[in-house]
CSV table of C-alpha atoms in Angstrom, one decimal:
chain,number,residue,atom,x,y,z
A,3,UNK,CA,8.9,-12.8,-13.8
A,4,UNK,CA,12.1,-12.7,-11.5
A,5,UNK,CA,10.9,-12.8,-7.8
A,6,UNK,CA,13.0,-11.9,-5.0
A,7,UNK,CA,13.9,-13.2,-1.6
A,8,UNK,CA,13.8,-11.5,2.0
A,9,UNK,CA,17.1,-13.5,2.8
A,10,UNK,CA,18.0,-12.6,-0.8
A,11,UNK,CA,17.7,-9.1,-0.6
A,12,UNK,CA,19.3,-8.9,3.0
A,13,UNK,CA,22.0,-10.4,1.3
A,14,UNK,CA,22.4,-8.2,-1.8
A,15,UNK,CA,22.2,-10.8,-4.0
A,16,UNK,CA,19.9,-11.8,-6.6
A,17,UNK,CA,18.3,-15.3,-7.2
A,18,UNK,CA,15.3,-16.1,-10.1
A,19,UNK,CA,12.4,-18.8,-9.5
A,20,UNK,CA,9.2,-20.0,-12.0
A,21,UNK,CA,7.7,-17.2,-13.0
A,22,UNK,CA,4.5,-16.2,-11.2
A,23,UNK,CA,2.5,-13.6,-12.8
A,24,UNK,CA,0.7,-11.3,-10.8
A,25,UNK,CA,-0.7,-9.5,-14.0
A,26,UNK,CA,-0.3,-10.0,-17.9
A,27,UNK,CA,1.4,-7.0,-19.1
A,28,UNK,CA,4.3,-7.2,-21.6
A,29,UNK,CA,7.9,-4.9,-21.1
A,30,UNK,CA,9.5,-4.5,-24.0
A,31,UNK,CA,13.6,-5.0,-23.3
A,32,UNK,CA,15.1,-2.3,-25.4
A,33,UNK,CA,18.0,-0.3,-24.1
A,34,UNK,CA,16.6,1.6,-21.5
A,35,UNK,CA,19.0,5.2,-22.4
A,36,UNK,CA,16.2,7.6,-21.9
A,37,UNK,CA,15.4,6.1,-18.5
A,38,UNK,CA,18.7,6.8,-17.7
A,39,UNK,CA,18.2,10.2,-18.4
A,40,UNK,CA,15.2,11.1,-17.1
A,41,UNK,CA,15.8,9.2,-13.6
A,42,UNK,CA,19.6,8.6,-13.7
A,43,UNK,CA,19.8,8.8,-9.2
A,44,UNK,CA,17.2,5.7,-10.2
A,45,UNK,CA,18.8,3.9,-12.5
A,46,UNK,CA,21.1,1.4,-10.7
A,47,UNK,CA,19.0,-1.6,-9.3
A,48,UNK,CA,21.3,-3.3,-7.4
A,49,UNK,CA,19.4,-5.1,-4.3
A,50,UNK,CA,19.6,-3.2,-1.0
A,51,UNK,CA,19.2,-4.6,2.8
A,52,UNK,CA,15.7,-3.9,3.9
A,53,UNK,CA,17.0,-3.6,7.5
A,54,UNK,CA,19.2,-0.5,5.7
A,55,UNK,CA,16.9,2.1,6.3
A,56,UNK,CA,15.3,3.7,9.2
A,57,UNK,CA,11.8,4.5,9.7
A,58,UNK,CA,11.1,8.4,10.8
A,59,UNK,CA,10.4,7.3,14.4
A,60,UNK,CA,13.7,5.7,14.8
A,61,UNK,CA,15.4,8.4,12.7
A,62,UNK,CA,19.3,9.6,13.6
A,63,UNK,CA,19.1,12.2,16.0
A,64,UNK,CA,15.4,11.0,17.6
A,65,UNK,CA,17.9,9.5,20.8
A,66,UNK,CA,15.8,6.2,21.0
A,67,UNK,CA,18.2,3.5,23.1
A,68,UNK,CA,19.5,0.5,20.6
A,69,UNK,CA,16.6,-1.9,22.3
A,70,UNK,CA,13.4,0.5,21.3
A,71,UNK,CA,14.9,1.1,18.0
A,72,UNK,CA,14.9,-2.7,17.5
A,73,UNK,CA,11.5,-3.2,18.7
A,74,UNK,CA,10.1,-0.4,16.6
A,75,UNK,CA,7.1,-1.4,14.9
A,76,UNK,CA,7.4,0.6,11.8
A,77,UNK,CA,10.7,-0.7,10.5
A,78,UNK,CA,9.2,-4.1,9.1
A,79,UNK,CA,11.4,-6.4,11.1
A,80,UNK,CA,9.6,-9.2,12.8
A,81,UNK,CA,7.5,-12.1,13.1
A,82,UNK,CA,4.0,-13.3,13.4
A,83,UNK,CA,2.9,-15.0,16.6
A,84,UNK,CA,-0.3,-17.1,16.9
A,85,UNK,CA,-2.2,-15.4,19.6
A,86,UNK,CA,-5.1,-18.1,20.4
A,87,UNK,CA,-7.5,-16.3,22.2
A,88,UNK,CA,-7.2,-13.0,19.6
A,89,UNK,CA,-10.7,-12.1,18.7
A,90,UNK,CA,-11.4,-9.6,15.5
A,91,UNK,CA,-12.0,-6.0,16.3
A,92,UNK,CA,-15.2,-6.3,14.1
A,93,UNK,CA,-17.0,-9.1,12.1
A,94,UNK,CA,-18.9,-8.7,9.5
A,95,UNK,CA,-22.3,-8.4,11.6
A,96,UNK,CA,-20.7,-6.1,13.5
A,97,UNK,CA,-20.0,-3.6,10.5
A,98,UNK,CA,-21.6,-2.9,7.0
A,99,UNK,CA,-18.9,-1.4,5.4
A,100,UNK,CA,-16.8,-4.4,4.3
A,101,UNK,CA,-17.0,-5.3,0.7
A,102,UNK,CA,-18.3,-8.3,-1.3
A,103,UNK,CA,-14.3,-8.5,-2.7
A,104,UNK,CA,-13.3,-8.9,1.0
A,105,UNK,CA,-15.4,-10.2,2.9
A,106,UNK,CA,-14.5,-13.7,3.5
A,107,UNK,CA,-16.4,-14.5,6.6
A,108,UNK,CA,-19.5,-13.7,4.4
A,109,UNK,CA,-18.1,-16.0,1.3
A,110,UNK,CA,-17.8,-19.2,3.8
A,111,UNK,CA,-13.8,-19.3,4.4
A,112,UNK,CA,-13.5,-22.6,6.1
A,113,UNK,CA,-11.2,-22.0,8.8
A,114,UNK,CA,-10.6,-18.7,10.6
A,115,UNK,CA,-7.5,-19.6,11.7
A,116,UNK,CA,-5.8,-16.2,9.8
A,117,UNK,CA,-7.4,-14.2,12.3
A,118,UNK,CA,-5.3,-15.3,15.0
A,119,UNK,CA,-2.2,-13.5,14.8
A,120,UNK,CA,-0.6,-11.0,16.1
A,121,UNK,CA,3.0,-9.0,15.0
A,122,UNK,CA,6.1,-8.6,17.2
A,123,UNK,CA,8.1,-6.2,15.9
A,124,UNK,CA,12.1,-6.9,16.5
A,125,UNK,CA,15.1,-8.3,14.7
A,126,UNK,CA,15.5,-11.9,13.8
A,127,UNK,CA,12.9,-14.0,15.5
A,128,UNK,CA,11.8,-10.7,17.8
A,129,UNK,CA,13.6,-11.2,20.9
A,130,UNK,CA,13.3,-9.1,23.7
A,131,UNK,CA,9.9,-7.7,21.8
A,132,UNK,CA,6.9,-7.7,22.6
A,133,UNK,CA,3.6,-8.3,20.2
A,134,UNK,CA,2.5,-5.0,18.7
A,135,UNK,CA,-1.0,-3.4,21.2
A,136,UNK,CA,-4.0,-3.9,20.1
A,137,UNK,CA,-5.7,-1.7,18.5
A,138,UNK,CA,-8.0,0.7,21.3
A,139,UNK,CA,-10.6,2.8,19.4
A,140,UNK,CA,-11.3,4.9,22.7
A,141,UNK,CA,-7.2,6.1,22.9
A,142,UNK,CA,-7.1,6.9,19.0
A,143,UNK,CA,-10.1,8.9,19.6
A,144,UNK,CA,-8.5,11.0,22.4
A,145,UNK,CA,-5.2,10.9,20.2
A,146,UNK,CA,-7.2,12.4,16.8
A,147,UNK,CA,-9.6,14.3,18.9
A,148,UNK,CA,-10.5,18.2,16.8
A,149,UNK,CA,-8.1,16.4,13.6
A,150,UNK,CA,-8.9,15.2,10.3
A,151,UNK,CA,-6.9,12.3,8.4
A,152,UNK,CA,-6.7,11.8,4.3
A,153,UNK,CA,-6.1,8.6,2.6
A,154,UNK,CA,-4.9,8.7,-0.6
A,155,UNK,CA,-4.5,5.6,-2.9
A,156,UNK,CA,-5.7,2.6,-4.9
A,157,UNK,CA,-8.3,-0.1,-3.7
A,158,UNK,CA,-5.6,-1.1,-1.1
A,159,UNK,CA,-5.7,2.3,0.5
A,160,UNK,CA,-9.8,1.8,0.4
A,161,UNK,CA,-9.3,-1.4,2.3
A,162,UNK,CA,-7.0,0.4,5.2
A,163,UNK,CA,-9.9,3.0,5.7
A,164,UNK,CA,-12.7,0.8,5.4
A,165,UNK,CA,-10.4,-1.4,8.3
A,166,UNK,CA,-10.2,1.6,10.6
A,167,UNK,CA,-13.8,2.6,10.2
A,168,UNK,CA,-14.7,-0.7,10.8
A,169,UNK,CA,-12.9,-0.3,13.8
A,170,UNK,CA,-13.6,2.7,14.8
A,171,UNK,CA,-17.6,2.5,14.4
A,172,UNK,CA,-17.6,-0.2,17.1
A,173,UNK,CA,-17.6,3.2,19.2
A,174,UNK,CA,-19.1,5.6,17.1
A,175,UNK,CA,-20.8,5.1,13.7
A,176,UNK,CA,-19.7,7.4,11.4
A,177,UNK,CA,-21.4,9.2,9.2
A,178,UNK,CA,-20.2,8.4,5.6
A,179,UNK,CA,-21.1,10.9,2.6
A,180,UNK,CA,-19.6,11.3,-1.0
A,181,UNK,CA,-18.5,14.0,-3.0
A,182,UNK,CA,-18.5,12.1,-6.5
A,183,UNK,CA,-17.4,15.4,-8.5
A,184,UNK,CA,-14.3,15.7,-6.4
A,185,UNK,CA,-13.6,12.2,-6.1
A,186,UNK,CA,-13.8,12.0,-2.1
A,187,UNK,CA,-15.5,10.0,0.3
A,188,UNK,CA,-15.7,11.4,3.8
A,189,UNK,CA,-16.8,9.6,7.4
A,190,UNK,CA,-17.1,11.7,10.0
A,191,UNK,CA,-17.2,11.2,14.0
A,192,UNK,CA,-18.9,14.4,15.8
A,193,UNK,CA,-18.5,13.0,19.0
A,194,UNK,CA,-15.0,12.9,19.2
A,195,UNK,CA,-14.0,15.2,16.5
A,196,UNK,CA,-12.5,13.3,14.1
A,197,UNK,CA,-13.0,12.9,10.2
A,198,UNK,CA,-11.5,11.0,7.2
A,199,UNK,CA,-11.1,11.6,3.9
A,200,UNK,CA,-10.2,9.2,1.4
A,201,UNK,CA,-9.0,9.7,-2.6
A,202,UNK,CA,-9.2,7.0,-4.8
A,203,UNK,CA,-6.3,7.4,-7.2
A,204,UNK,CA,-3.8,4.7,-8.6
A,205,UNK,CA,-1.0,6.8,-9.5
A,206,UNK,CA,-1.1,9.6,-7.1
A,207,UNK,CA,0.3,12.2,-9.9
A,208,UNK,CA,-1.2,14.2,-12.1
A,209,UNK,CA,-2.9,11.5,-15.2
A,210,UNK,CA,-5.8,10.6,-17.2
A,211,UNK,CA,-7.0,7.9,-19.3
A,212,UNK,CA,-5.2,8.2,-22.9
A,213,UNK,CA,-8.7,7.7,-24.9
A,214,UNK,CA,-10.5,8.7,-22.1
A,215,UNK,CA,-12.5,12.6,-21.3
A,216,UNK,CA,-9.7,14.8,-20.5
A,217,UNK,CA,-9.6,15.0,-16.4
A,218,UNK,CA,-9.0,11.8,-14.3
A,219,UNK,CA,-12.1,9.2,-13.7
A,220,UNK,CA,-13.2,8.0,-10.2
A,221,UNK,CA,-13.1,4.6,-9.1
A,222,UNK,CA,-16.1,3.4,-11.1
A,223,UNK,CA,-14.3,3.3,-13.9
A,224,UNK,CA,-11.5,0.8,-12.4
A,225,UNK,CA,-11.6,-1.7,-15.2
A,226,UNK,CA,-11.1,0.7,-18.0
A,227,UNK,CA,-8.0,2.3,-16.0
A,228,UNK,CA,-7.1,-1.6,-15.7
A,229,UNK,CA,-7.4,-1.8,-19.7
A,230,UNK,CA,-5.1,1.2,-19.9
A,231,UNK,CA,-3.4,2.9,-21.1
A,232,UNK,CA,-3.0,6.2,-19.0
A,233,UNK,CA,-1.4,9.2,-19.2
A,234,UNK,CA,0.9,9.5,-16.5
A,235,UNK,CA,2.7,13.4,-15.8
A,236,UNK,CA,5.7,11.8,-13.8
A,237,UNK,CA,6.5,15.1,-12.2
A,238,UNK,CA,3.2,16.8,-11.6
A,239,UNK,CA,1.3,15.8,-7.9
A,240,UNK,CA,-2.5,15.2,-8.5
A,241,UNK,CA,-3.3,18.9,-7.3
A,242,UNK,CA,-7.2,17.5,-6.7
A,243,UNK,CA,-5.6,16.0,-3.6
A,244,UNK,CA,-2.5,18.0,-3.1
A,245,UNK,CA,-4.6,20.9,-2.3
A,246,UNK,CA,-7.0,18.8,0.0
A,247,UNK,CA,-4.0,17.8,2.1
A,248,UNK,CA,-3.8,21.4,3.5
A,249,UNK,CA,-6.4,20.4,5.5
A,250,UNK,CA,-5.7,18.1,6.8
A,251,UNK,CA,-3.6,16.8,10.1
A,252,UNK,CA,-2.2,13.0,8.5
A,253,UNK,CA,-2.1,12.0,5.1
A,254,UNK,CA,-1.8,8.3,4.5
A,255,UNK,CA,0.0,8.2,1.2
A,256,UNK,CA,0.3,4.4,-0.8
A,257,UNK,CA,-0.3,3.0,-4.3
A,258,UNK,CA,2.2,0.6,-6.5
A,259,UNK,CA,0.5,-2.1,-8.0
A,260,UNK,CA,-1.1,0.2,-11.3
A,261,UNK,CA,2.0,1.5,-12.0
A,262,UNK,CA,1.9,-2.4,-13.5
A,263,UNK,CA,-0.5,-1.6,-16.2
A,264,UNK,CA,-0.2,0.0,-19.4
A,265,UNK,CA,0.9,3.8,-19.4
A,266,UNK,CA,2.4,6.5,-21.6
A,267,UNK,CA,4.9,8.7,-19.5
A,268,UNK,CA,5.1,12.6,-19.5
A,269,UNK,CA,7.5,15.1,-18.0
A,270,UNK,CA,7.5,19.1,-18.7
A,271,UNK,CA,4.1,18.5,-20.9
A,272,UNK,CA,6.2,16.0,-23.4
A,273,UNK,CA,5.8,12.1,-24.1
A,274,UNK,CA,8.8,10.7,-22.7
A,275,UNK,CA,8.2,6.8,-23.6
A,276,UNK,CA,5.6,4.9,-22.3
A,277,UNK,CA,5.1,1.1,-21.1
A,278,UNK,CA,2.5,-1.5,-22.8
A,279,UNK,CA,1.0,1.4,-24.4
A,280,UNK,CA,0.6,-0.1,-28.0
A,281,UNK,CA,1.6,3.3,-29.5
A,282,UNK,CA,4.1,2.7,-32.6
A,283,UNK,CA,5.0,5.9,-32.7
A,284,UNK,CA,6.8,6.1,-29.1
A,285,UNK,CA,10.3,4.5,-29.2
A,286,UNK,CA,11.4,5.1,-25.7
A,287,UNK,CA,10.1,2.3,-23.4
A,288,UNK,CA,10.5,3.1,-19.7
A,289,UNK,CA,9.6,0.7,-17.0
A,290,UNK,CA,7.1,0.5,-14.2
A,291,UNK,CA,9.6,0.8,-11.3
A,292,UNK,CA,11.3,3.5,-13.3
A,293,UNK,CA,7.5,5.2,-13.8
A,294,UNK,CA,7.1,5.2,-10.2
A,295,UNK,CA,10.0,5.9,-9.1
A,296,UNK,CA,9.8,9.3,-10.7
A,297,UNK,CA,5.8,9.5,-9.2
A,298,UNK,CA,7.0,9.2,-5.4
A,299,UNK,CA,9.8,11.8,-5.6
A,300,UNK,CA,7.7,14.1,-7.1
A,301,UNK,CA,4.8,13.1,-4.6
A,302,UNK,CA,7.2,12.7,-1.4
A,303,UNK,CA,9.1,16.3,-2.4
A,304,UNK,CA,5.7,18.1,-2.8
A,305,UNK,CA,4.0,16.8,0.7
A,306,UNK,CA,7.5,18.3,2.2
A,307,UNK,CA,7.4,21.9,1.0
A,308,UNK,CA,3.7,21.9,0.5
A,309,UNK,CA,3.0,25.2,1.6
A,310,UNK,CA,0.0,25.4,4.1
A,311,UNK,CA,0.3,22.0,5.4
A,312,UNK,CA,1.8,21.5,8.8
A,313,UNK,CA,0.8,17.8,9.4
A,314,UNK,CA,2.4,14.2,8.7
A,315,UNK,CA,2.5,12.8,5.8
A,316,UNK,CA,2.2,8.9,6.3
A,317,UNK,CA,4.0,6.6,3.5
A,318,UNK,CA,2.8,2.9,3.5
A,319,UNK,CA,4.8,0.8,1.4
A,320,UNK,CA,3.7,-1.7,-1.1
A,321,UNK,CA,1.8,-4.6,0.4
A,322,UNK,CA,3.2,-8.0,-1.8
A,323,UNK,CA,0.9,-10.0,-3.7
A,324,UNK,CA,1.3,-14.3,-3.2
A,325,UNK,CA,-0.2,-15.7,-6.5
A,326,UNK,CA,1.4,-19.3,-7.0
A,327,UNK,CA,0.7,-21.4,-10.2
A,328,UNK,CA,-0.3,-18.7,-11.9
A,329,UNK,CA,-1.9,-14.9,-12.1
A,330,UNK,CA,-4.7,-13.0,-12.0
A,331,UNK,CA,-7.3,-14.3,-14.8
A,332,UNK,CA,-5.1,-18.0,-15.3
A,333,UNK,CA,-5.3,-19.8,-12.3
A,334,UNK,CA,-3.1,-18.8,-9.7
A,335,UNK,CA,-4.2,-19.2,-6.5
A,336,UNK,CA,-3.2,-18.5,-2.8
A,337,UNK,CA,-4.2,-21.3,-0.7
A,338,UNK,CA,-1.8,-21.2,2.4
A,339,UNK,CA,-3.5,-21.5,6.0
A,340,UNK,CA,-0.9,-20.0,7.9
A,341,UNK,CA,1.8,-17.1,7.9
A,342,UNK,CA,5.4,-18.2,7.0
A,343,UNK,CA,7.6,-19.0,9.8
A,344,UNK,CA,11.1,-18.2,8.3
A,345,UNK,CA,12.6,-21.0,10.7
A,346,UNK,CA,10.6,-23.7,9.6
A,347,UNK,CA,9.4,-22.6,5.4
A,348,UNK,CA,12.9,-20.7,4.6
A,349,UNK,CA,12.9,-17.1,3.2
A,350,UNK,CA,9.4,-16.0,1.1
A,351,UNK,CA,9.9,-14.8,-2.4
A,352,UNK,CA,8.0,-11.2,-3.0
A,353,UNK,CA,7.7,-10.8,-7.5
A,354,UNK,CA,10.7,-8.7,-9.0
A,355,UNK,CA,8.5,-5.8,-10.0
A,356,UNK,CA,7.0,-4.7,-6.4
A,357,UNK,CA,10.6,-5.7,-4.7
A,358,UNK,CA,12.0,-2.7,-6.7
A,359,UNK,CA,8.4,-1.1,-5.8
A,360,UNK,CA,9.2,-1.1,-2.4
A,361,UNK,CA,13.0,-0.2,-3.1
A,362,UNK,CA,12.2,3.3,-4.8
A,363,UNK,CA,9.6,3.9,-1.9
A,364,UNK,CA,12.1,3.4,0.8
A,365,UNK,CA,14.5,5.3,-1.4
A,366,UNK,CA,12.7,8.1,-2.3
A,367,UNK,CA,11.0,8.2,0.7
A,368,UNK,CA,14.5,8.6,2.7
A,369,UNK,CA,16.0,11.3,-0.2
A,370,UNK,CA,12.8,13.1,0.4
A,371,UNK,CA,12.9,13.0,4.3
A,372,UNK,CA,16.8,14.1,4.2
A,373,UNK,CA,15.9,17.3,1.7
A,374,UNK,CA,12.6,18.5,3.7
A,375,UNK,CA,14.3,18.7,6.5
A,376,UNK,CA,13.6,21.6,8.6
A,377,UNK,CA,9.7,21.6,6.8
A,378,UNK,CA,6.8,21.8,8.5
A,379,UNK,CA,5.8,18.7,7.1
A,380,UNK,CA,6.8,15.6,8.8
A,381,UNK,CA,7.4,12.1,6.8
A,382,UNK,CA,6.6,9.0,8.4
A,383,UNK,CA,7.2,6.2,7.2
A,384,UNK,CA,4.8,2.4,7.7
A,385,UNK,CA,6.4,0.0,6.4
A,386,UNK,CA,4.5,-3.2,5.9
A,387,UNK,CA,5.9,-5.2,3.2
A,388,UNK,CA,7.7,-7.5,5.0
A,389,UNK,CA,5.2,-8.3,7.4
A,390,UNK,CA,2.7,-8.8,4.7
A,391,UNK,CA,5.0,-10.6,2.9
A,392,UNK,CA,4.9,-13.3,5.6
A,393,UNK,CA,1.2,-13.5,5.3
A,394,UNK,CA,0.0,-15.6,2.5
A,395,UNK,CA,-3.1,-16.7,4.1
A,396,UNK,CA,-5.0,-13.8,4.5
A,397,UNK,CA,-6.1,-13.0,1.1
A,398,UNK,CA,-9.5,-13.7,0.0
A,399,UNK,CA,-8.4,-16.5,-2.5
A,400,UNK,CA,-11.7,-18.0,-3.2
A,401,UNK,CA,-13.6,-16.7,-0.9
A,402,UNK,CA,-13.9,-12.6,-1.6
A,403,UNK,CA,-17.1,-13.2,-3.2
A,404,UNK,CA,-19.8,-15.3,-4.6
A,405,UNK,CA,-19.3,-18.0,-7.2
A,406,UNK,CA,-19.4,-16.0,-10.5
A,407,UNK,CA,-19.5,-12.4,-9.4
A,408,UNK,CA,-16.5,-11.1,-10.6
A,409,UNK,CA,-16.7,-12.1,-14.3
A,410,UNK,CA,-13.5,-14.4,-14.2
A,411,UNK,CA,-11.5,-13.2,-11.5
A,412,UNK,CA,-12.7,-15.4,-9.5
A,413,UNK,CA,-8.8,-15.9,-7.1
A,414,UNK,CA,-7.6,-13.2,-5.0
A,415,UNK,CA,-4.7,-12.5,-4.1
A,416,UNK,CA,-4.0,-9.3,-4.2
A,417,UNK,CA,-7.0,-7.4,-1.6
A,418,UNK,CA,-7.4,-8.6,1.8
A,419,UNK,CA,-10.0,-10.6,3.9
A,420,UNK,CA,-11.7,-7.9,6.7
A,421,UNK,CA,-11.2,-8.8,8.9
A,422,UNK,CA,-7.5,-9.9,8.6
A,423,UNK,CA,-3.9,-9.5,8.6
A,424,UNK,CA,-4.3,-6.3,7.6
A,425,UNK,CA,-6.1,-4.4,10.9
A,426,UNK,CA,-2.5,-4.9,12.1
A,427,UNK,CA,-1.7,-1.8,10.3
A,428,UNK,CA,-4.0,0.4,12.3
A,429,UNK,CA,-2.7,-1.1,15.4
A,430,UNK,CA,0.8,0.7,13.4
A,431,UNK,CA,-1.2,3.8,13.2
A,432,UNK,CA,-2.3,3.9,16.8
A,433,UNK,CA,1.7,3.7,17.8
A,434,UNK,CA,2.8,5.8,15.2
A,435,UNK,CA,0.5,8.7,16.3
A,436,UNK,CA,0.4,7.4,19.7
A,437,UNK,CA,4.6,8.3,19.6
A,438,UNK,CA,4.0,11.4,17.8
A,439,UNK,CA,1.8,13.1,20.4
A,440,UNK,CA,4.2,12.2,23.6
């Protein structure tokens, strides 16, 4: 597998490495005419400057000077700064909701040296910027106060909201209850108003499992979604949460890595190819990145002409796995102790697959801002790829569970320790909705 650069896509330019696989799952390399096709404004994959796109708080017309544009936090510019005396905004004994998978304080990680960072958002190096706020449960409280907010997403988006509750609940423990048939989990604050929803889905459209019962499963049956394949209607939104949004005041959208696993692909009700789907009988193979591509217009375009919904819609870009020597199930590993320091370890590499990930997300998250505007919907966009791309060290690795609890995959590199590197995305949330309501 081809991984890309952060210097190398700035540059436009493409450059290969030893392959690292993040998952075992075969592409065939026909001709790729039907993708063409079907997705022909996503065909050309040419590399793009991450630094080429705006984020919806520094968008034209907002009037934000040249310095606050640099130093906004939601562009993905900047750099990690060790912050000494940085203590966690929870620990494991100080909330119950972290999971075996992620929680590394638990599972005897031998230094917590990863929890000692903060981000400065800026250009090269962050001048002139100054480390992103910490994260203040009492002002988000007053900020969400009489409001609701809906995540919706894979096990990633379950680590954000399990983050923020964590955080949240070292002010008021909420009170957590599921709704299994619908496939939502609620936590709910009465003393300051405030609830959240979250929607476990990997694909975000409308899908099902191709041998499976004929509606979507839940999250308990993650390993045969893994197994695959699904049925994936490219340009249908999953109305179980689509129509949930309406109530809603912020809907965290994210999800990338499934679109990995094996899939047949469906638009207007017809079979359209499919990807590792082990079907003889379907010629047309599309790829993942084309596969999702197609998923977030159709996701993007709905949240900005759903009708009934007058809230944001959040988009959090694809968080970059750091397997080295190897992949899930074959040894690789992720043993780094610090973040990269582009001055000192040179330009990280992020796998070919999730670089054109986050490329159709910023792409189709920007197309999708330009055509809603004037909706009553407002996009936002948290982009955290590059800043997670510069933090290898705060996966679980070893240390996201007991020794032999997770029949073989026993490295990850995928989730994240909680705490870790990724609260800093709630300390995002607090300045995003912090900006929103001045």
């Amino acid at each position: 597998m081809k991984r890309f650069s952060i210097r190398g896509l700035l540059a436009g330019a493409r450059r290969s490495r030893h392959a690292v696989v993040a998952a075992k799952a075969a592409a065939s390399s026909v001709p790729a005419l039907v993708a063409l096709l079907l997705f022909a404004a996503a065909a050309t994959f040419s590399l793009f400057s991450l630094g080429s796109f705006h984020s919806p708080g520094a968008a034209a017309g907002d009037g934000g000077d040249v310095a606050a544009a640099a130093c906004d936090a939601a562009r993905g510019r900047g750099e990690w700064v060790r912050d000494a005396g940085a203590a966690p905004y929870y620990t494991n004994a100080t909330c119950g909701f972290i999971q075996e998978y992620q929680n590394c304080m638990k599972h005897a990680r031998p230094s917590l040296e990863f929890l000692r960072w903060r981000w400065r958002p800026g250009g090269a190096g962050g001048e002139g910027c100054e480390p992103l706020g910490r994260f203040d449960a009492a002002r988000f409280f007053r900020l969400v106060r009489g409001k609701s907010m809906l995540f919706v997403g894979d096990s990633l988006a379950s680590s954000h909201v399990t983050s923020l509750m964590c955080a949240l609940s070292q002010v008021e423990a909420p009170a957590r209850s599921r709704d299994a048939a619908a496939g939502f989990e609620h936590w709910r604050f009465p003393a300051h108003g405030f609830a959240v929803a979250y929607f476990w889905t990997p694909f975000q459209v409308r899908w099902r499992l191709t041998r499976g019962p004929p509606e979507a499963v839940g999250p308990e049956r993650q390993g045969e979604v893994f197994a695959g394949p699904s049925d994936l209607h490219l340009d249908e939104p999953d109305e179980r949460w689509t129509s949930a949004a309406m109530a809603h005041d912020y809907v965290v959208l994210s999800a990338s890595h499934w679109f990995r696993r094996p899939a047949v692909y469906y638009q207007h009700g017809h079979v359209v190819g499919c990807h590792d789907c082990g079907d003889s009988n379907i010629t047309a193979i599309l790829k993942p990145e084309h596969a999702q591509r197609a998923a977030f217009r159709t996701v993007l375009g709905a949240m900005a002409r759903l009708d009934g919904f007058n809230g944001t819609a959040i988009l959090r870009t694809v968080a970059p796995t750091h397997y080295e020597n190897g992949g899930w199930f074959d040894g690789g590993e992720c043993t780094a102790t610090r973040p990269v320091d582009e001055t000192e370890d040179g330009a990280p590499e992020m796998a070919a697959t999730e670089a054109e990930f986050y490329r159709a997300q910023v792409e189709e998250f920007t197309a999708a801002a330009r055509r809603g505007n004037g909706a009553q919907a407002r996009l936002r966009l948290m982009d955290v790829t590059r800043m997670m791309l510069l933090r290898p060290d705060g996966h679980p690795d070893r240390h996201g569970h007991g020794g032999g609890e997770h029949d073989g995959f026993e490295i990850d590199c995928l989730h994240w320790c909680l705490p870790g590197a990724i609260d800093a995305w709630n300390d995002l949330l607090l300045q995003m909705i912090g900006s929103s309501s001045t």
